[in-house]
Short mmCIF file of C-alpha atoms in Angstrom, two decimals:
data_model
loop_
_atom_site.label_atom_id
_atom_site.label_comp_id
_atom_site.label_asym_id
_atom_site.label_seq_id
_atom_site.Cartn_x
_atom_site.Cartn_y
_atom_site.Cartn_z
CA UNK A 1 98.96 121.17 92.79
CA UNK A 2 102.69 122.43 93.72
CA UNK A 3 105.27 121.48 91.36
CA UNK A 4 103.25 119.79 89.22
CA UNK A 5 105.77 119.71 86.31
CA UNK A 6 108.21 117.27 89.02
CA UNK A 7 108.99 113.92 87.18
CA UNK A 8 109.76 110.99 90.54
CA UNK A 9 111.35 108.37 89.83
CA UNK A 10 109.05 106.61 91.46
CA UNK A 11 104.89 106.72 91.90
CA UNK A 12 103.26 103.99 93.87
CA UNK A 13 99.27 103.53 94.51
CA UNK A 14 97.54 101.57 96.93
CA UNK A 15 97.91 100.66 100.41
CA UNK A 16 98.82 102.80 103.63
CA UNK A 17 98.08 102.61 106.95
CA UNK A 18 99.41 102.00 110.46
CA UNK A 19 101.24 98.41 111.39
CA UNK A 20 101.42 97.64 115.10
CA UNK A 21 103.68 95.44 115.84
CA UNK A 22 103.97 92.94 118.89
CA UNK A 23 107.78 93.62 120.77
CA UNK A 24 107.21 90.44 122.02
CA UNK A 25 108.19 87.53 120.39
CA UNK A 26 106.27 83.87 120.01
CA UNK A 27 103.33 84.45 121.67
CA UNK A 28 99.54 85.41 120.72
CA UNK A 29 98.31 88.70 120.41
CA UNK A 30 96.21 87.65 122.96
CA UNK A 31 99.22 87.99 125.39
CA UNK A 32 101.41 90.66 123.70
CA UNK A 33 101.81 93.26 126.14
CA UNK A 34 103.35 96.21 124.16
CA UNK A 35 103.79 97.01 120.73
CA UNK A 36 105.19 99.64 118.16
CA UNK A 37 103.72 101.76 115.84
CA UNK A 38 105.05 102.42 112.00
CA UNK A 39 104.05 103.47 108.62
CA UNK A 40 102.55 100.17 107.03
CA UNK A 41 100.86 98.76 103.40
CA UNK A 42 102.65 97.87 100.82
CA UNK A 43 102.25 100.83 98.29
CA UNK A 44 103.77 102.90 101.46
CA UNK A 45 106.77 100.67 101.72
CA UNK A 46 107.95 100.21 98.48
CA UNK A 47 107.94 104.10 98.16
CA UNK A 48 109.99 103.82 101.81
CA UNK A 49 112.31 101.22 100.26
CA UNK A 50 113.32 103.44 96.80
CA UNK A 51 113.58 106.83 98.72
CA UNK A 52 116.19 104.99 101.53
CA UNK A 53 117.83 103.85 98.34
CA UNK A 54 118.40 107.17 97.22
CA UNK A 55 114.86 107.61 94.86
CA UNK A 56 112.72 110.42 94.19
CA UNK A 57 109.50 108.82 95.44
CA UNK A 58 105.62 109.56 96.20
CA UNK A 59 102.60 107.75 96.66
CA UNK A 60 99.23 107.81 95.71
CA UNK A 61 96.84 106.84 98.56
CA UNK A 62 94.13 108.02 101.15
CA UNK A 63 94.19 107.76 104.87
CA UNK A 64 91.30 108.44 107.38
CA UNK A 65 90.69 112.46 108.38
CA UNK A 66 92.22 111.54 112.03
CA UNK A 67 95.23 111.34 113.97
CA UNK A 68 96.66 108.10 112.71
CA UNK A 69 96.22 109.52 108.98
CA UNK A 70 97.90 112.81 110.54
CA UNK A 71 101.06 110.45 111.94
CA UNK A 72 101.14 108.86 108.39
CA UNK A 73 102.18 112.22 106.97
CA UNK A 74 104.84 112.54 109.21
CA UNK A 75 106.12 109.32 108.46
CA UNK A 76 106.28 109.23 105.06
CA UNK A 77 108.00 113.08 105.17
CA UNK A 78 110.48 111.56 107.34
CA UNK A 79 111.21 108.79 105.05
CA UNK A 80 112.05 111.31 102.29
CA UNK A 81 108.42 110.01 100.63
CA UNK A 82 106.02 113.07 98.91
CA UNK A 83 103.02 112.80 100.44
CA UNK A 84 100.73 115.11 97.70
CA UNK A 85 98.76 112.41 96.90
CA UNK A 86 97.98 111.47 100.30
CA UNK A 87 94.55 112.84 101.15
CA UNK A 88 92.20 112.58 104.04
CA UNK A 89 88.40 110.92 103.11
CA UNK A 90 86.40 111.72 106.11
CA UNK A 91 83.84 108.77 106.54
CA UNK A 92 86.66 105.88 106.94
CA UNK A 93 88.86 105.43 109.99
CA UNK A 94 92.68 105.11 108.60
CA UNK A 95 93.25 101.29 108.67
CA UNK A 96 95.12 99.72 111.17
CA UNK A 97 97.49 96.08 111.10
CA UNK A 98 98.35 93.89 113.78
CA UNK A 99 100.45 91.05 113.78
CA UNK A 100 101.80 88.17 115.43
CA UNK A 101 105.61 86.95 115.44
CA UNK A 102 106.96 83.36 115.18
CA UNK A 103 109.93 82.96 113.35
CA UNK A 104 111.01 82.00 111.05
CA UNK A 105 108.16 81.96 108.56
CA UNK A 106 104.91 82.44 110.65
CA UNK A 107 103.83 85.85 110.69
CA UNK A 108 99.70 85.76 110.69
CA UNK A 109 98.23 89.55 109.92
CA UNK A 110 95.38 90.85 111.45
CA UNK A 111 93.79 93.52 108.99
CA UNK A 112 91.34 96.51 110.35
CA UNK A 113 89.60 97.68 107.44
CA UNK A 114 86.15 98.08 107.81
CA UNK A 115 84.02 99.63 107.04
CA UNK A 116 86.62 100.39 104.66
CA UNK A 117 90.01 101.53 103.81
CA UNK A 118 90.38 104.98 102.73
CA UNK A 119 92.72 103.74 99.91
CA UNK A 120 90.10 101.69 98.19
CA UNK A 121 88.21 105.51 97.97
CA UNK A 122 90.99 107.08 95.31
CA UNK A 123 89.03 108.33 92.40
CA UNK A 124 90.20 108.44 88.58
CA UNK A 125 89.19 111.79 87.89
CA UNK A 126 91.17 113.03 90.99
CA UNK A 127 94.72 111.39 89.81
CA UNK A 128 97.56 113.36 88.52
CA UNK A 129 98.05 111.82 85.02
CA UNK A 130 100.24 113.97 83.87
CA UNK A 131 102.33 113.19 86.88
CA UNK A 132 101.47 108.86 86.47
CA UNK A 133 102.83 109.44 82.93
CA UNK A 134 105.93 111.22 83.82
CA UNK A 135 107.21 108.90 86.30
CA UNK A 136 110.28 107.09 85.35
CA UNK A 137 108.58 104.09 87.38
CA UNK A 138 104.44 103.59 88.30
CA UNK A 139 103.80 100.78 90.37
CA UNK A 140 100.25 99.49 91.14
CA UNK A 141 98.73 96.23 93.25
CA UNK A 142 96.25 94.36 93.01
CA UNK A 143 94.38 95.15 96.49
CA UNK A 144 93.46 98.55 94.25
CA UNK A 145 91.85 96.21 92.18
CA UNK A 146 89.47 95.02 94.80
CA UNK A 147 86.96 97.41 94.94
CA UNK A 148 85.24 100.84 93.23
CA UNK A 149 86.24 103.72 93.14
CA UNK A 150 90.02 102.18 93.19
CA UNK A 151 89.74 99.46 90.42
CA UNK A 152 88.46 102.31 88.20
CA UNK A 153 91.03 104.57 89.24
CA UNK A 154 94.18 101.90 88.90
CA UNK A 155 93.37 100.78 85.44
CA UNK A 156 92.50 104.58 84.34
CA UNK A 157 96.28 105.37 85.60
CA UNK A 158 97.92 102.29 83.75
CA UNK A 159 95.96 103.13 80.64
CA UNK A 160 97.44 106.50 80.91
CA UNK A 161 100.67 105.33 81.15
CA UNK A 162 100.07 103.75 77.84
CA UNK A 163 103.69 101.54 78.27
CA UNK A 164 105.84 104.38 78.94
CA UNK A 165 108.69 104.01 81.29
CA UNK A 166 108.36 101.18 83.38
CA UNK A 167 104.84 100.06 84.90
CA UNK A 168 104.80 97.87 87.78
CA UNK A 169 102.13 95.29 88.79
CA UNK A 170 102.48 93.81 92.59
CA UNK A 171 100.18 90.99 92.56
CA UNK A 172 99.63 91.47 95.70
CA UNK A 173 96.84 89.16 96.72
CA UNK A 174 95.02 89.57 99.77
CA UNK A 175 91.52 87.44 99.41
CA UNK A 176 89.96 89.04 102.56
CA UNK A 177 90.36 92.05 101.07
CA UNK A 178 87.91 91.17 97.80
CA UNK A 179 83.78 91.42 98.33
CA UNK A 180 84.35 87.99 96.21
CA UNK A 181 87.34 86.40 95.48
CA UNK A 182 86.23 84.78 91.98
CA UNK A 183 85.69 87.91 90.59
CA UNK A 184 89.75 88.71 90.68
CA UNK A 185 90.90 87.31 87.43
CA UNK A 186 89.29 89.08 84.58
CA UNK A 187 90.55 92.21 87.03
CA UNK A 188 93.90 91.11 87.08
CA UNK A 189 94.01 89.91 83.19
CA UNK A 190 93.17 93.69 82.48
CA UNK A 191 95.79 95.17 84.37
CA UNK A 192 98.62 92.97 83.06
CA UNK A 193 97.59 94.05 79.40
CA UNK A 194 99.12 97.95 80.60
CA UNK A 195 102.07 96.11 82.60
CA UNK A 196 105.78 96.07 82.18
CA UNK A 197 106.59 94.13 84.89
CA UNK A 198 104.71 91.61 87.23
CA UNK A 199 105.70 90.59 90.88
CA UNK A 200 104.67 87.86 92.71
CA UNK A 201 104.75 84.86 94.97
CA UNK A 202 103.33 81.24 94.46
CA UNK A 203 99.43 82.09 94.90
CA UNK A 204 99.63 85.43 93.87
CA UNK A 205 101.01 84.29 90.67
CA UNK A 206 97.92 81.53 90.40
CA UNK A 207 95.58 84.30 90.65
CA UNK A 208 96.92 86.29 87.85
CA UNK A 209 97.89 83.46 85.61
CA UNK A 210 95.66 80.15 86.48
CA UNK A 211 99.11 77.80 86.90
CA UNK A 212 100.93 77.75 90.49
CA UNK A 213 104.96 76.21 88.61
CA UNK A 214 107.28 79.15 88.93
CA UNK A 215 108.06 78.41 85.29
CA UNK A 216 105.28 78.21 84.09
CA UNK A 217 103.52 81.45 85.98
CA UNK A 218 106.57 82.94 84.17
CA UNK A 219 105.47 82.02 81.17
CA UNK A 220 101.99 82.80 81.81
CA UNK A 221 102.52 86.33 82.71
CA UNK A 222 104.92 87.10 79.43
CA UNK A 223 102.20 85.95 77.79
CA UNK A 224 99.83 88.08 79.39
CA UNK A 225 101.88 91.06 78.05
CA UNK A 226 104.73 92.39 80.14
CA UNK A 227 107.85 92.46 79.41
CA UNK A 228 109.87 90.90 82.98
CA UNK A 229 108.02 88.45 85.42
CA UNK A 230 109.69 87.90 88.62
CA UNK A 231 108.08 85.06 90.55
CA UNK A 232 109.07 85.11 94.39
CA UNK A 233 109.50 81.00 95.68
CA UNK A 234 109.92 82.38 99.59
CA UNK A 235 113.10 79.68 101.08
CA UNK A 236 113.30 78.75 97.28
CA UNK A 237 114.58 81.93 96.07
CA UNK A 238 113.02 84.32 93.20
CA UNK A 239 112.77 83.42 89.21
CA UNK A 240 113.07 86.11 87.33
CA UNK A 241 112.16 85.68 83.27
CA UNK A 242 112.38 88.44 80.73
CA UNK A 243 110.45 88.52 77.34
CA UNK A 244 113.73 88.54 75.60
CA UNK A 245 114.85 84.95 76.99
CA UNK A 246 117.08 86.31 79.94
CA UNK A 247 116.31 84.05 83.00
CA UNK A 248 117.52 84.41 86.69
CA UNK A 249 117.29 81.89 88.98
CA UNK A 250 118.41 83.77 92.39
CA UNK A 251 118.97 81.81 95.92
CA UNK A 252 117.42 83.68 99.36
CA UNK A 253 120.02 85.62 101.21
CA UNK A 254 120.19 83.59 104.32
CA UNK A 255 119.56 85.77 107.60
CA UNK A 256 118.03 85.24 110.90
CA UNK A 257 114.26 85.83 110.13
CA UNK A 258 112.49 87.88 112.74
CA UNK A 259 109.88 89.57 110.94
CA UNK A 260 108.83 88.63 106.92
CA UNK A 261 106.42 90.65 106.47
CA UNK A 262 107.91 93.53 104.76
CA UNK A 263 110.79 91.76 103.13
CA UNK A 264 108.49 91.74 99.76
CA UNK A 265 108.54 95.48 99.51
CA UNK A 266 112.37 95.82 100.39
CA UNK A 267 112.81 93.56 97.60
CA UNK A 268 109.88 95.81 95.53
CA UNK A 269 111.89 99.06 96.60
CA UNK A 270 115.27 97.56 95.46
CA UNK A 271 113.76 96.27 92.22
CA UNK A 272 113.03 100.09 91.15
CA UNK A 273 116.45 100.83 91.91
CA UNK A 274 118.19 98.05 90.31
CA UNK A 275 115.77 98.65 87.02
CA UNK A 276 116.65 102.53 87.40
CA UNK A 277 120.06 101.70 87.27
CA UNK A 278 120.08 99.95 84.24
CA UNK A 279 121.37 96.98 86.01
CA UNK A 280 121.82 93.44 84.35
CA UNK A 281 118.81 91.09 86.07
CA UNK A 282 121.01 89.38 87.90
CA UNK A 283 122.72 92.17 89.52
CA UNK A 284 119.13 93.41 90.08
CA UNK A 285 117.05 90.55 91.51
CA UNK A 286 120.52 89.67 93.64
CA UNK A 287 120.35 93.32 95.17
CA UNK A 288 116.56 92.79 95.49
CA UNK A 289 117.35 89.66 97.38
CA UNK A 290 119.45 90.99 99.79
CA UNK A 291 117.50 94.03 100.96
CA UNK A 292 114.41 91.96 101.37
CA UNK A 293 116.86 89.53 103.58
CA UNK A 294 118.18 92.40 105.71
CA UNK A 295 114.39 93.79 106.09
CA UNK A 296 113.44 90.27 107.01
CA UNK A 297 116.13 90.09 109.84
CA UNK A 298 114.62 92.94 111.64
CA UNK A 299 111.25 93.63 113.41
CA UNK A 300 109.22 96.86 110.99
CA UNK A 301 109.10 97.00 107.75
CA UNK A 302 108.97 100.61 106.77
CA UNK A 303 111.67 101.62 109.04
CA UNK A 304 113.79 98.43 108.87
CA UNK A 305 113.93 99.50 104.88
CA UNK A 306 118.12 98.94 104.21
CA UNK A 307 120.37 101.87 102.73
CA UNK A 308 122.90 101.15 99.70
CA UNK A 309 125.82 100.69 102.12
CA UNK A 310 123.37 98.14 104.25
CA UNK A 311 122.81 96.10 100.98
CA UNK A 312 126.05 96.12 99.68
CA UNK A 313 127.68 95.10 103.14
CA UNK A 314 125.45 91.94 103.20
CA UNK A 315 125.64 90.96 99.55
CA UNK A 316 129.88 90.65 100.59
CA UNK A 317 129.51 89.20 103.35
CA UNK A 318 126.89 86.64 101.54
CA UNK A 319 129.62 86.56 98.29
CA UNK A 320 132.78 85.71 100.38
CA UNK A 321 130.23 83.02 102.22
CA UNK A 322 129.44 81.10 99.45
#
């Protein structure tokens, strides 16, 4: 593997695959007429969202051996994303996204995965631990919990990382995605035990932690082990609580919404920066805010991913507004 020795600042695992998007607004997909194609899943998009910040990124992840997987590459080498890790599994068509637009907060998701994703086929004793280690940052979600070979292969890389650096868990809950849905606690109690950080909203939260009160899921996760919870409230804002009594309480950026669905990995993406730059957690989860906001005001996600001068411009404007 070229370059092994390389330390990123940044390693994500999980998701990737193509979003389609509807360019029409308010209506079905059963009368969308036209729609565009980009880089999608959320282990894909945080990587985006820390290389347009200025990160050293990669990702681990699989696509299917076919042309989508093939435009996947090309994406995520225009991004400024390594792509090493990205291999081909030959059985599984690359998964595919639809979904439909209503602002400001209804944004249903259609997921192709079956028979299933390539990314659930990542093996441990094909990962790069030397690499996992290495990274200044490793972030994980749970969809890699929700099946073999993956589950295997995420909690073999956080044990490996055995609390060095910074080791992010997304909670990223997605119940379709789970053979059954019951089974995710125990799985997500185990990966919390090799976690620095947790982030999540409302239910992903009650998955991981049994309560659904921002403060308390706060709580809950700190005492799960990691060091910094950040619990995302949607129109309520974000709580952020770190093990050493710090607490954030940060208000949304308000924008005009057009598409949420990726504003969770802008903010992901501009959490590794902020917690790269040895930021205070205010400064962080303020930053983190914003470039979820700006992501949220425009129609992709891994494309719409904001630059520094894009997030500082709207945290101004949002300062000298309030």
């Amino acid at each position: 593997m070229a370059d092994s020795a390389r330390r990123f600042d940044l390693i994500t695992m999980g998701r990737i695959g193509v979003d389609l998007y509807p360019l029409q607004t308010g209506v079905s997909l059963a009368e969308v007429r036209t729609f565009g194609k980009f880089l999608g899943g959320s282990a894909a998009n945080v990587a985006v969202a820390a290389a347009r910040l200025g990160r050293d990124a990669a990702v681990i992840s699989r696509t299917g051996d076919d042309p989508f997987g093939t435009y996947l590459h090309q994406a995520l080498a225009r991004f400024g994303v390594d792509d090493r890790w990205v291999t081909p599994v030959g059985a599984y068509p690359t998964p595919v996204t639809f979904c439909e637009l209503f602002p400001p907060d209804d944004f249903p998701l259609y997921f192709y995965r079956l028979p299933k994703a390539p990314d659930l086929e990542i093996h441990a004793h094909e990962l790069d631990l030397d690499a996992i280690r290495a990274a200044r940052v490793f972030w994980v979600t749970g969809t890699g919990l929700s099946e073999q070979p993956s589950r295997s292969a995420t909690l073999a890389a956080l044990a490996a990382r055995a609390g060095a650096g910074v080791t992010v868990f997304d909670l990223d809950w997605r119940p379709m995605f789970w053979p059954d849905p019951g089974t995710a606690r125990p799985h997500y109690a185990e990966a919390l035990r090799h976690t620095t950080v947790a982030v999540g909203n409302l239910d992903e939260c009650e998955i991981a932690t049994g309560v659904r009160e921002p403060l308390a899921c706060a709580e809950a996760l700190l005492a799960a082990g990691v060091e910094l919870a950040v619990v995302k409230q949607g129109p309520h804002g974000v709580l952020a609580v770190h093990r050493d009594g710090t607490a954030v309480r940060a208000r949304p950026v308000p924008v005009e919404v057009v598409n949420g669905l990726g504003a969770g990995d802008a903010f992901g993406g501009a959490l590794v920066h902020g917690l790269l730059s040895d930021w205070d957690l205010e400064r962080t989860v303020r930053y983190a805010n914003a470039a979820g906001a700006l992501v949220a005001s425009r129609l992709a996600c891994s494309a719409a991913m904001p630059t520094p001068d894009e997030v500082d411009t709207l945290l101004a404007t949002d300062g000298a507004a309030s």
